[in-house]
XYZ file of C-alpha atoms in Angstrom:
433
model
C 78.763 111.871 178.319
C 76.004 113.616 180.346
C 74.593 110.173 181.355
C 78.141 109.168 182.658
C 78.474 112.519 184.528
C 75.166 111.940 186.244
C 76.129 108.402 187.059
C 79.198 109.876 188.909
C 81.880 108.748 186.333
C 82.792 112.295 185.550
C 83.615 115.319 187.786
C 84.597 117.898 185.278
C 83.643 118.553 181.579
C 85.951 120.770 179.600
C 84.417 122.443 176.545
C 86.118 124.659 173.849
C 83.249 127.159 173.808
C 79.537 127.642 174.595
C 78.661 127.241 170.926
C 80.295 123.794 170.998
C 78.182 122.769 173.954
C 74.763 123.705 172.548
C 73.233 126.140 170.064
C 70.095 126.474 172.194
C 69.917 128.710 175.279
C 67.243 126.561 176.978
C 69.229 123.420 176.318
C 72.376 124.880 177.639
C 70.866 126.111 181.007
C 68.764 123.002 181.480
C 71.898 120.715 181.042
C 74.182 122.877 183.017
C 71.724 123.030 186.008
C 71.133 119.317 185.842
C 74.908 118.644 186.042
C 75.341 121.269 188.808
C 72.701 119.440 190.891
C 75.023 116.269 190.699
C 78.226 118.335 191.490
C 79.567 118.111 188.018
C 81.348 121.260 186.681
C 81.559 122.354 183.109
C 84.559 124.681 181.995
C 84.326 126.753 178.823
C 87.956 127.466 177.615
C 87.368 130.265 175.221
C 84.995 132.335 177.460
C 86.951 131.181 180.770
C 83.658 130.274 182.411
C 83.093 127.689 185.220
C 79.624 126.633 185.610
C 79.851 126.305 189.539
C 81.070 129.986 189.712
C 78.323 132.289 191.058
C 78.498 134.411 187.980
C 78.709 131.497 185.762
C 75.001 131.031 184.909
C 74.703 134.749 183.932
C 77.540 134.596 181.569
C 76.370 131.406 180.178
C 72.954 132.781 179.444
C 74.445 135.711 177.477
C 76.952 133.563 175.651
C 74.465 130.841 174.693
C 72.069 133.446 173.523
C 74.675 134.667 171.217
C 75.488 131.176 170.089
C 71.753 130.611 169.395
C 71.500 133.714 167.320
C 74.630 132.691 165.281
C 72.907 129.332 164.680
C 69.757 131.293 163.433
C 71.865 133.406 161.068
C 73.649 130.378 159.628
C 70.391 128.602 159.109
C 68.787 131.638 157.428
C 71.689 131.976 155.171
C 71.740 128.323 154.198
C 68.007 128.398 153.538
C 68.274 131.517 151.362
C 71.098 129.942 149.419
C 69.029 126.752 148.811
C 65.902 128.679 147.747
C 68.039 130.901 145.495
C 69.314 127.707 143.800
C 65.769 126.359 143.598
C 64.560 129.542 141.839
C 67.405 129.314 139.377
C 66.403 125.777 138.514
C 69.638 124.132 139.803
C 69.097 120.468 140.866
C 70.953 118.697 143.496
C 70.582 115.064 144.270
C 71.584 113.049 147.341
C 73.835 110.940 145.221
C 74.961 108.656 147.913
C 71.556 107.180 148.144
C 70.033 107.952 144.755
C 70.156 105.131 142.276
C 71.063 105.933 138.606
C 72.989 109.254 138.854
C 76.249 110.595 139.947
C 77.441 114.280 140.149
C 78.856 115.345 136.831
C 81.745 117.529 136.290
C 79.530 120.657 135.734
C 77.400 119.922 138.637
C 74.604 118.462 136.515
C 73.507 114.860 137.389
C 75.081 112.352 135.100
C 73.732 108.858 134.398
C 75.436 105.725 135.780
C 74.778 103.146 133.141
C 74.969 100.077 135.415
C 72.597 101.747 137.900
C 70.337 102.985 135.268
C 69.821 99.412 133.885
C 68.471 98.556 137.466
C 66.050 101.554 137.242
C 64.797 100.439 133.897
C 64.349 96.897 135.118
C 62.128 98.175 138.005
C 60.008 100.036 135.606
C 59.748 97.177 133.133
C 58.828 94.570 135.873
C 56.229 96.797 137.264
C 54.534 97.379 133.903
C 54.653 93.590 133.431
C 52.354 93.282 136.479
C 54.830 92.757 139.298
C 54.109 94.431 142.704
C 56.689 96.669 144.537
C 56.994 93.963 147.155
C 57.683 91.173 144.501
C 60.233 93.570 142.673
C 62.058 94.162 146.100
C 62.353 90.492 146.787
C 63.677 89.875 143.265
C 66.353 92.541 143.405
C 67.417 91.281 146.883
C 67.600 87.668 145.534
C 69.831 88.813 142.733
C 72.138 90.368 145.167
C 71.801 93.865 143.859
C 72.388 96.424 146.594
C 69.735 99.065 147.346
C 70.403 102.856 146.806
C 71.625 102.906 150.556
C 74.028 99.970 149.831
C 71.985 97.496 151.766
C 71.491 93.964 150.667
C 67.742 93.963 151.348
C 65.429 96.059 149.164
C 62.228 97.451 150.713
C 58.954 97.890 148.792
C 58.810 101.553 149.806
C 62.150 102.134 148.148
C 60.792 100.616 144.939
C 57.675 102.778 145.127
C 59.944 105.873 145.580
C 61.823 105.061 142.503
C 58.588 104.354 140.421
C 57.127 107.701 141.382
C 60.224 110.085 141.432
C 59.881 112.461 138.382
C 63.692 112.977 138.324
C 63.951 109.705 136.490
C 62.297 111.269 133.458
C 64.676 114.218 133.623
C 62.474 116.634 135.442
C 62.719 117.897 138.938
C 60.293 119.188 141.772
C 62.442 121.459 143.952
C 61.522 122.124 147.608
C 59.326 119.086 148.316
C 60.109 119.605 152.086
C 61.296 122.462 154.146
C 62.689 123.008 157.605
C 60.113 124.387 160.078
C 62.635 125.060 163.064
C 66.442 125.810 162.856
C 66.720 124.401 166.379
C 64.868 121.154 166.061
C 65.692 120.655 162.362
C 62.212 119.312 161.917
C 61.303 118.761 158.206
C 57.759 119.154 156.807
C 56.205 118.187 153.440
C 55.735 121.452 151.525
C 51.928 122.051 151.068
C 52.194 125.556 149.799
C 53.817 127.110 152.818
C 56.826 128.044 150.693
C 57.393 128.255 146.929
C 57.907 125.082 145.021
C 59.494 124.840 141.626
C 59.070 122.400 138.678
C 62.080 122.255 136.429
C 61.589 120.412 133.071
C 64.501 118.793 131.337
C 66.787 119.703 134.122
C 69.130 116.728 133.546
C 69.446 113.486 131.318
C 66.544 111.189 131.671
C 66.801 107.435 132.293
C 62.990 106.708 131.764
C 61.038 108.342 128.897
C 58.189 110.681 129.846
C 55.742 108.479 128.223
C 56.819 105.378 130.186
C 56.873 107.442 133.467
C 53.289 108.698 133.104
C 52.160 105.186 132.073
C 53.616 103.882 135.359
C 51.946 106.784 137.375
C 48.595 105.789 135.736
C 49.190 102.185 136.693
C 50.034 103.106 140.247
C 46.798 105.083 140.524
C 44.803 102.090 138.883
C 46.329 99.569 141.400
C 45.527 101.819 144.351
C 41.937 102.190 143.323
C 41.500 98.492 142.534
C 39.744 96.432 145.135
C 41.406 93.273 143.661
C 44.335 91.678 145.374
C 46.286 91.069 142.274
C 49.792 91.710 140.702
C 51.309 88.445 141.976
C 54.234 86.743 140.302
C 51.973 84.684 137.980
C 51.522 86.294 134.562
C 47.777 85.535 134.326
C 47.046 87.189 137.690
C 45.119 90.404 137.532
C 44.467 90.108 133.709
C 41.828 87.513 133.440
C 38.177 88.578 134.134
C 34.767 86.856 134.313
C 32.610 88.592 131.539
C 29.536 87.593 133.392
C 30.042 89.321 136.780
C 33.307 91.234 136.127
C 35.243 89.561 138.827
C 38.855 88.447 138.484
C 39.791 84.952 137.883
C 42.029 83.446 140.588
C 44.168 80.367 140.804
C 42.700 77.273 142.493
C 44.231 73.839 142.944
C 42.104 70.836 141.737
C 43.475 67.335 142.204
C 47.109 68.709 142.281
C 46.688 70.818 139.154
C 46.199 74.629 139.103
C 43.126 75.891 137.343
C 41.756 79.487 136.964
C 38.115 80.142 138.137
C 35.927 83.268 138.679
C 36.585 84.556 142.334
C 32.977 85.448 142.798
C 31.503 82.309 141.236
C 29.640 81.197 144.288
C 29.071 84.706 145.962
C 25.832 85.536 144.171
C 22.457 84.009 144.317
C 23.318 82.020 141.106
C 26.712 80.772 140.241
C 28.541 82.295 137.260
C 28.462 80.072 134.082
C 31.801 80.951 132.839
C 34.048 77.846 132.910
C 37.314 77.139 134.822
C 40.559 77.251 132.769
C 43.830 75.484 132.890
C 47.181 77.229 132.265
C 47.493 75.321 128.952
C 44.147 76.622 127.772
C 45.039 80.202 128.461
C 48.449 79.775 126.810
C 47.169 78.068 123.675
C 44.411 80.705 123.225
C 46.963 83.446 123.515
C 49.178 81.948 120.879
C 46.103 81.735 118.613
C 45.013 85.279 119.339
C 48.492 87.017 119.061
C 49.301 85.098 115.744
C 45.995 86.485 114.309
C 47.117 89.933 115.346
C 50.602 89.499 113.907
C 49.181 88.406 110.552
C 47.818 91.931 110.141
C 50.376 93.764 112.314
C 51.219 96.344 109.504
C 47.609 97.627 109.410
C 47.374 97.606 113.142
C 50.644 99.604 113.390
C 49.366 102.033 110.830
C 46.090 102.587 112.714
C 47.884 102.847 116.086
C 50.313 105.461 114.932
C 47.456 107.554 113.463
C 45.609 107.092 116.725
C 48.679 108.286 118.672
C 48.963 111.388 116.643
C 45.246 112.214 116.973
C 44.319 111.311 120.464
C 47.649 111.538 122.420
C 48.580 115.050 121.044
C 49.070 117.327 124.052
C 49.723 120.515 122.251
C 46.153 121.686 122.274
C 45.923 121.085 126.046
C 49.193 123.085 126.577
C 47.674 126.004 124.709
C 44.485 125.792 126.663
C 46.475 125.645 129.982
C 48.539 128.794 128.949
C 45.240 130.687 128.334
C 43.774 129.455 131.616
C 46.816 130.499 133.493
C 46.677 134.052 131.897
C 43.002 134.190 132.976
C 43.825 133.017 136.533
C 46.366 135.894 136.882
C 43.776 138.416 135.647
C 41.230 137.110 138.194
C 43.737 137.192 141.007
C 44.528 140.790 140.113
C 40.820 141.768 140.268
C 40.579 140.092 143.668
C 43.477 141.990 145.090
C 42.275 145.346 143.543
C 38.778 144.717 145.084
C 40.443 144.019 148.560
C 42.660 147.098 148.225
C 39.527 149.319 147.209
C 37.551 147.930 150.257
C 40.445 148.815 152.568
C 41.078 152.336 151.414
C 37.465 153.543 150.560
C 34.069 153.151 152.054
C 32.270 150.367 150.266
C 28.925 148.684 150.777
C 29.997 145.465 152.413
C 27.078 143.311 150.837
C 28.222 144.552 147.393
C 31.862 143.880 148.263
C 31.074 140.322 149.422
C 28.875 139.625 146.424
C 31.723 140.773 143.951
C 34.432 139.002 145.931
C 32.484 135.840 145.968
C 31.951 136.024 142.184
C 35.780 136.484 141.710
C 36.556 133.560 144.155
C 34.171 131.264 142.433
C 35.652 131.982 139.087
C 39.194 131.699 140.431
C 38.399 128.400 141.936
C 36.726 127.192 138.759
C 39.770 128.137 136.658
C 42.062 126.360 139.062
C 40.088 123.211 138.831
C 40.015 123.430 134.940
C 43.754 123.772 134.995
C 44.256 120.727 137.174
C 41.844 118.801 134.832
C 43.919 119.907 131.799
C 47.203 118.815 133.545
C 45.707 115.439 134.474
C 44.535 114.893 130.818
C 47.991 115.682 129.584
C 49.517 113.099 131.792
C 46.853 110.594 130.685
C 47.645 111.138 126.955
C 51.376 110.952 127.589
C 50.929 107.691 129.538
C 48.716 106.325 126.811
C 51.310 107.266 124.144
C 53.830 105.412 126.136
C 51.662 102.390 126.429
C 50.870 102.304 122.635
C 54.506 102.986 121.789
C 55.699 100.130 123.769
C 52.992 97.771 122.227
C 53.959 98.901 118.642
C 57.672 98.330 119.350
C 56.757 94.792 120.519
C 54.647 94.149 117.446
C 57.291 95.441 114.954
C 59.988 93.066 116.348
C 57.781 90.026 116.778
C 57.163 87.308 114.325
C 54.668 84.322 114.360
C 55.070 82.320 117.552
C 54.486 78.456 118.108
C 54.576 78.396 121.893
C 53.522 80.660 124.840
C 55.820 83.627 125.272
C 55.423 85.491 128.649
C 57.282 88.554 127.699
C 55.051 88.955 124.698
C 52.017 88.411 126.920
C 53.031 91.184 129.248
C 53.840 93.469 126.387
C 50.667 93.047 124.323
C 47.645 92.045 126.541
C 45.582 94.416 128.557
C 43.065 91.845 129.830
C 41.316 88.721 128.862
C 37.429 88.307 129.335
C 36.069 84.669 129.785
C 32.752 84.439 128.039
C 29.893 82.120 128.883
C 30.309 79.821 126.057
C 33.952 79.333 126.986
C 35.523 81.575 124.452
C 38.249 84.044 125.472
C 38.187 87.570 124.473
C 41.736 89.065 124.251
C 41.775 92.879 124.595
C 45.141 94.205 123.537
C 46.841 97.309 124.620
C 45.669 99.290 121.520
C 42.057 98.344 122.297
C 41.723 95.714 119.563
C 39.954 92.449 120.427
C 40.286 88.902 119.385
C 37.944 85.945 120.325
C 39.406 82.537 120.493
């Protein structure tokens, strides 16, 4: 409208009130002056103000300031209400663009079974070695609409689903906040305002174990220098035992073979052989059948390992003690600061004591972070082992290559110099074929 007025298409703009024209004093006056320069008048019905009137600008300045203050009050009230809900642990989701949930009758997120199946599919495909880009293409090809109801999925959308804690039934509240009520600019919360973590706030679609296993896999892939996780099931899982490099696919005489990617990069070529798909497939069938013959023993050992090595209760107790120690140290620091502000203290002694408290405080915080990280690793490991055991329990001896079984059991394959293949399964056990 303003552009049309400046172009000479409009002579008079009728507005209900100043607050409907703008909530910013500077914007109001700037726009009014710009229009005035082009001979365009603005009439505000509620205040009975004409912008071309000699008293118009003074009245507009006063009224727009009131409108801006009203906007500030509304913004502060909305912000207070949101932060109060966060503090009370109340979770609200952007349901129109959030896959898997709808608003329940009591306000608590409720699972949508059809959408939850898509979320589970995304997590399964990722743990089977597929990349977010591949998953996005696959979902688009299946005509599954994205959370925003678009036909094409984006890799970023898949990554967001894979890393969103709400799918395991928890919620981090106030991840972002508004920095300016006028510009409505949002910023990632890096400690400027309180942040809340609510456990079991709503029904989970993904188990905590699976979620942590996915987070560990995301970190692993980010740190990896290998360009892997392609659609082929052998990509990213077959390694040269001599140099540690990945095996990649090559085409020889119209046939695909797998060979060490760094075979000719060193002074001497790796002696590990090239392999055909059939060789890897047959070796896997042999290795998994050997494992399945003694699966009862493997299941018993794995379950005992899970109870012993994946137990997070001792870590939770340690974290609780560290948190209490952190609060005590913080109290000592605050008391020292108050004492220095109210009494005469030797500043060298004050600085020495404060440095000691600060070093201890940072040490405890680091230890808490390490304990939390260890908890997540153990939960992720439990999820991986649980998935592996479930696969073994429901699997009988096979006669041909099974891609789903490959994804569910094999961690990696090492190609030895003598041509043998060492299969390392997800429980850490190894079989040479």
